[in-house]
mmCIF file of C-alpha atoms in Angstrom:
data_model
loop_
_atom_site.group_PDB
_atom_site.id
_atom_site.type_symbol
_atom_site.label_atom_id
_atom_site.label_comp_id
_atom_site.label_asym_id
_atom_site.label_seq_id
_atom_site.Cartn_x
_atom_site.Cartn_y
_atom_site.Cartn_z
ATOM 1 C CA MET A 1 -16.100 190.645 186.986
ATOM 2 C CA ASP A 2 -16.904 188.018 189.661
ATOM 3 C CA THR A 3 -16.295 184.542 188.248
ATOM 4 C CA ASP A 4 -18.551 182.981 190.875
ATOM 5 C CA LEU A 5 -21.667 184.437 189.313
ATOM 6 C CA PRO A 6 -23.657 182.025 187.005
ATOM 7 C CA SER A 7 -23.955 182.791 183.310
ATOM 8 C CA THR A 8 -26.985 184.984 182.360
ATOM 9 C CA ARG A 9 -27.243 183.095 178.981
ATOM 10 C CA PRO A 10 -29.515 180.336 180.179
ATOM 11 C CA TYR A 11 -31.784 182.672 181.882
ATOM 12 C CA LEU A 12 -32.180 184.845 178.866
ATOM 13 C CA ILE A 13 -32.714 181.769 176.669
ATOM 14 C CA ARG A 14 -35.555 180.653 178.993
ATOM 15 C CA ALA A 15 -37.020 184.250 179.041
ATOM 16 C CA LEU A 16 -36.934 184.647 175.207
ATOM 17 C CA HIS A 17 -38.319 181.139 174.669
ATOM 18 C CA GLU A 18 -41.171 182.158 177.082
ATOM 19 C CA TRP A 19 -41.753 185.444 175.226
ATOM 20 C CA CYS A 20 -41.973 183.643 172.018
ATOM 21 C CA THR A 21 -44.287 180.979 173.137
ATOM 22 C CA ASP A 22 -46.537 183.564 174.917
ATOM 23 C CA GLY A 23 -46.696 185.681 171.845
ATOM 24 C CA GLY A 24 -47.638 182.939 169.596
ATOM 25 C CA PHE A 25 -44.122 182.823 167.797
ATOM 26 C CA THR A 26 -41.892 179.942 167.032
ATOM 27 C CA PRO A 27 -38.598 180.099 169.067
ATOM 28 C CA TYR A 28 -35.494 179.109 167.144
ATOM 29 C CA ILE A 29 -32.037 178.692 168.473
ATOM 30 C CA VAL A 30 -28.744 178.985 166.420
ATOM 31 C CA VAL A 31 -26.035 176.693 167.708
ATOM 32 C CA ALA A 32 -22.284 176.593 167.112
ATOM 33 C CA VAL A 33 -21.566 173.079 166.511
ATOM 34 C CA ASP A 34 -18.396 171.224 167.700
ATOM 35 C CA GLU A 35 -17.644 167.790 169.276
ATOM 36 C CA ARG A 36 -19.565 168.720 172.482
ATOM 37 C CA VAL A 37 -22.944 169.324 170.691
ATOM 38 C CA GLN A 38 -25.212 166.332 170.063
ATOM 39 C CA VAL A 39 -27.198 167.125 166.831
ATOM 40 C CA PRO A 40 -27.817 165.449 163.474
ATOM 41 C CA ARG A 41 -24.599 166.432 161.670
ATOM 42 C CA GLU A 42 -26.231 166.175 158.115
ATOM 43 C CA PHE A 43 -28.126 169.334 158.928
ATOM 44 C CA VAL A 44 -24.956 171.342 160.179
ATOM 45 C CA ARG A 45 -23.906 174.142 157.705
ATOM 46 C CA ASP A 46 -20.850 176.268 158.301
ATOM 47 C CA GLY A 47 -20.377 174.867 161.711
ATOM 48 C CA GLN A 48 -23.942 176.120 162.752
ATOM 49 C CA ILE A 49 -27.379 174.497 162.940
ATOM 50 C CA VAL A 50 -30.718 176.308 163.356
ATOM 51 C CA LEU A 51 -33.247 174.383 165.659
ATOM 52 C CA ASN A 52 -36.972 174.911 166.113
ATOM 53 C CA VAL A 53 -37.357 174.623 169.894
ATOM 54 C CA SER A 54 -41.161 175.160 170.128
ATOM 55 C CA PHE A 55 -43.106 172.807 172.259
ATOM 56 C CA ASP A 56 -44.768 171.560 169.054
ATOM 57 C CA ALA A 57 -41.486 170.518 167.444
ATOM 58 C CA THR A 58 -39.882 169.024 170.424
ATOM 59 C CA SER A 59 -40.621 166.387 173.049
ATOM 60 C CA GLY A 60 -39.166 166.627 176.645
ATOM 61 C CA LEU A 61 -37.681 169.876 175.966
ATOM 62 C CA ARG A 62 -35.442 171.023 178.937
ATOM 63 C CA LEU A 63 -33.841 174.544 179.029
ATOM 64 C CA GLY A 64 -31.463 173.914 181.734
ATOM 65 C CA ASN A 65 -28.577 175.982 183.104
ATOM 66 C CA ASP A 66 -25.823 173.867 181.455
ATOM 67 C CA VAL A 67 -27.711 172.238 178.517
ATOM 68 C CA VAL A 68 -30.668 172.392 176.197
ATOM 69 C CA GLU A 69 -31.967 169.025 175.442
ATOM 70 C CA PHE A 70 -34.947 167.527 173.701
ATOM 71 C CA LYS A 71 -36.023 164.852 171.230
ATOM 72 C CA ALA A 72 -37.127 165.939 167.690
ATOM 73 C CA ARG A 73 -37.821 164.504 164.349
ATOM 74 C CA PHE A 74 -35.263 165.240 161.540
ATOM 75 C CA GLY A 75 -36.366 163.935 158.200
ATOM 76 C CA GLY A 76 -38.925 161.830 160.002
ATOM 77 C CA VAL A 77 -36.368 160.198 162.238
ATOM 78 C CA PRO A 78 -36.579 160.786 166.064
ATOM 79 C CA ARG A 79 -33.273 161.987 167.351
ATOM 80 C CA ASP A 80 -31.886 163.293 170.792
ATOM 81 C CA VAL A 81 -30.510 166.700 170.831
ATOM 82 C CA VAL A 82 -28.070 167.942 173.541
ATOM 83 C CA VAL A 83 -26.576 171.427 173.232
ATOM 84 C CA PRO A 84 -24.304 173.004 175.849
ATOM 85 C CA VAL A 85 -25.877 176.395 176.692
ATOM 86 C CA ASP A 86 -22.616 178.273 175.897
ATOM 87 C CA HIS A 87 -23.000 176.975 172.314
ATOM 88 C CA VAL A 88 -26.391 178.709 171.783
ATOM 89 C CA ILE A 89 -25.434 181.833 169.954
ATOM 90 C CA ALA A 90 -28.864 183.253 169.240
ATOM 91 C CA ILE A 91 -32.474 182.764 169.991
ATOM 92 C CA TYR A 92 -35.173 184.441 168.011
ATOM 93 C CA ALA A 93 -38.810 184.264 166.874
ATOM 94 C CA ARG A 94 -39.107 182.797 163.324
ATOM 95 C CA GLU A 95 -42.011 185.176 162.407
ATOM 96 C CA ASN A 96 -40.419 188.396 163.140
ATOM 97 C CA GLY A 97 -36.778 187.823 163.647
ATOM 98 C CA GLN A 98 -36.721 189.457 167.026
ATOM 99 C CA GLY A 99 -34.413 187.934 169.626
ATOM 100 C CA MET A 100 -31.020 188.104 171.009
ATOM 101 C CA ALA A 101 -27.429 186.958 170.030
ATOM 102 C CA PHE A 102 -24.701 185.798 172.281
ATOM 103 C CA PRO A 103 -20.986 185.534 171.929
ATOM 104 C CA ALA A 104 -19.754 182.324 170.222
ATOM 105 C CA PRO A 105 -18.163 179.807 172.556
ATOM 106 C CA GLN A 106 -14.432 179.720 173.014
ATOM 107 C CA PRO A 107 -12.863 176.860 171.032
ATOM 108 C CA ALA A 108 -11.581 173.944 173.160
ATOM 109 C CA SER A 109 -7.823 174.258 173.605
ATOM 110 C CA ALA A 110 -5.686 171.488 172.683
ATOM 111 C CA ASP A 111 -3.384 171.401 175.613
ATOM 112 C CA THR A 112 -1.716 167.946 175.391
ATOM 113 C CA PRO A 113 0.172 166.737 172.319
ATOM 114 C CA SER A 114 -2.257 163.880 171.953
ATOM 115 C CA GLN A 115 -5.208 166.326 171.806
ATOM 116 C CA ARG A 116 -3.398 168.486 169.232
ATOM 117 C CA LEU A 117 -2.669 165.367 167.162
ATOM 118 C CA GLN A 118 -6.414 164.314 167.243
ATOM 119 C CA VAL A 119 -7.373 167.783 166.178
ATOM 120 C CA VAL A 120 -5.022 167.718 163.212
ATOM 121 C CA ALA A 121 -6.084 164.180 162.348
ATOM 122 C CA SER A 122 -9.710 164.882 162.341
ATOM 123 C CA ASP A 123 -9.197 167.975 160.138
ATOM 124 C CA GLU A 124 -7.318 165.892 157.631
ATOM 125 C CA ALA A 125 -9.981 163.250 157.664
ATOM 126 C CA ARG A 126 -12.756 165.604 156.548
ATOM 127 C CA GLU A 127 -14.148 165.079 153.036
ATOM 128 C CA PRO A 128 -14.785 168.152 150.851
ATOM 129 C CA THR A 129 -18.431 168.963 150.314
ATOM 130 C CA ASP A 130 -20.222 169.307 147.133
ATOM 131 C CA THR A 131 -21.979 172.398 148.318
ATOM 132 C CA PRO A 132 -20.480 175.736 147.027
ATOM 133 C CA ALA A 133 -19.297 178.182 149.752
ATOM 134 C CA ASP A 134 -21.790 180.768 148.520
ATOM 135 C CA ALA A 135 -24.791 178.403 148.546
ATOM 136 C CA PRO A 136 -27.528 179.357 151.008
ATOM 137 C CA ALA A 137 -27.563 177.297 154.279
ATOM 138 C CA GLU A 138 -30.288 175.032 155.043
ATOM 139 C CA THR A 139 -31.727 174.459 158.564
ATOM 140 C CA ALA A 140 -32.996 171.386 160.334
ATOM 141 C CA HIS A 141 -36.267 172.925 161.378
ATOM 142 C CA ASP A 142 -37.232 175.984 159.366
ATOM 143 C CA GLY A 143 -40.910 176.217 160.329
ATOM 144 C CA GLY A 144 -41.959 173.634 157.801
ATOM 145 C CA ASP A 145 -43.677 170.333 158.372
ATOM 146 C CA GLY A 146 -41.043 169.004 160.796
ATOM 147 C CA ASP A 147 -39.296 166.927 158.281
ATOM 148 C CA GLY A 148 -36.923 169.463 156.970
ATOM 149 C CA HIS A 149 -39.287 170.919 154.451
ATOM 150 C CA PRO A 150 -39.436 174.748 154.266
ATOM 151 C CA ALA A 151 -42.570 176.550 155.394
ATOM 152 C CA ARG A 152 -44.898 177.911 152.746
ATOM 153 C CA GLY A 153 -43.191 180.651 150.763
ATOM 154 C CA GLY A 154 -39.757 179.077 151.628
ATOM 155 C CA LYS A 155 -38.570 182.355 153.156
ATOM 156 C CA ARG A 156 -35.678 181.921 155.491
ATOM 157 C CA PRO A 157 -36.059 183.613 158.867
ATOM 158 C CA THR A 158 -33.570 186.340 159.804
ATOM 159 C CA LEU A 159 -32.393 187.621 163.106
ATOM 160 C CA THR A 160 -32.911 191.269 163.855
ATOM 161 C CA ARG A 161 -30.732 192.866 166.606
ATOM 162 C CA ILE A 162 -32.463 195.241 168.923
ATOM 163 C CA LYS A 163 -30.362 197.675 170.760
#
């Protein structure tokens, strides 16, 4: 494999976003969240967040080769969102679940002793959550009113893989 070639991921994300928009569907992305991702942490569940990236739900949407960035309202509060493209692990249409999944990003390696210490310290500082492990995950934008309220019917979208 030639390492000089750019990743196809940003091109596929843009193409599927355009396909969703042209078809009247709502494009959603699933993001693997770590320290490099700038999203409202209160909406992260199990290390992931699902974001509505339609033009109606975002302002200043930029689907670049390195990052996906936009402004959106979460619970009525405007927030900046910055997601490295390699952290987008799926893009799909909310209405029918059709889309594409990508490999999860490689975790950042802790190469120096101080980096390893920071990782251990941050893990120890985490507070336990009140949410049971088998509780359904919530999404920041689930097709509702833009304030985190679910769409009518409350049905959560699903991703369907097409081979």
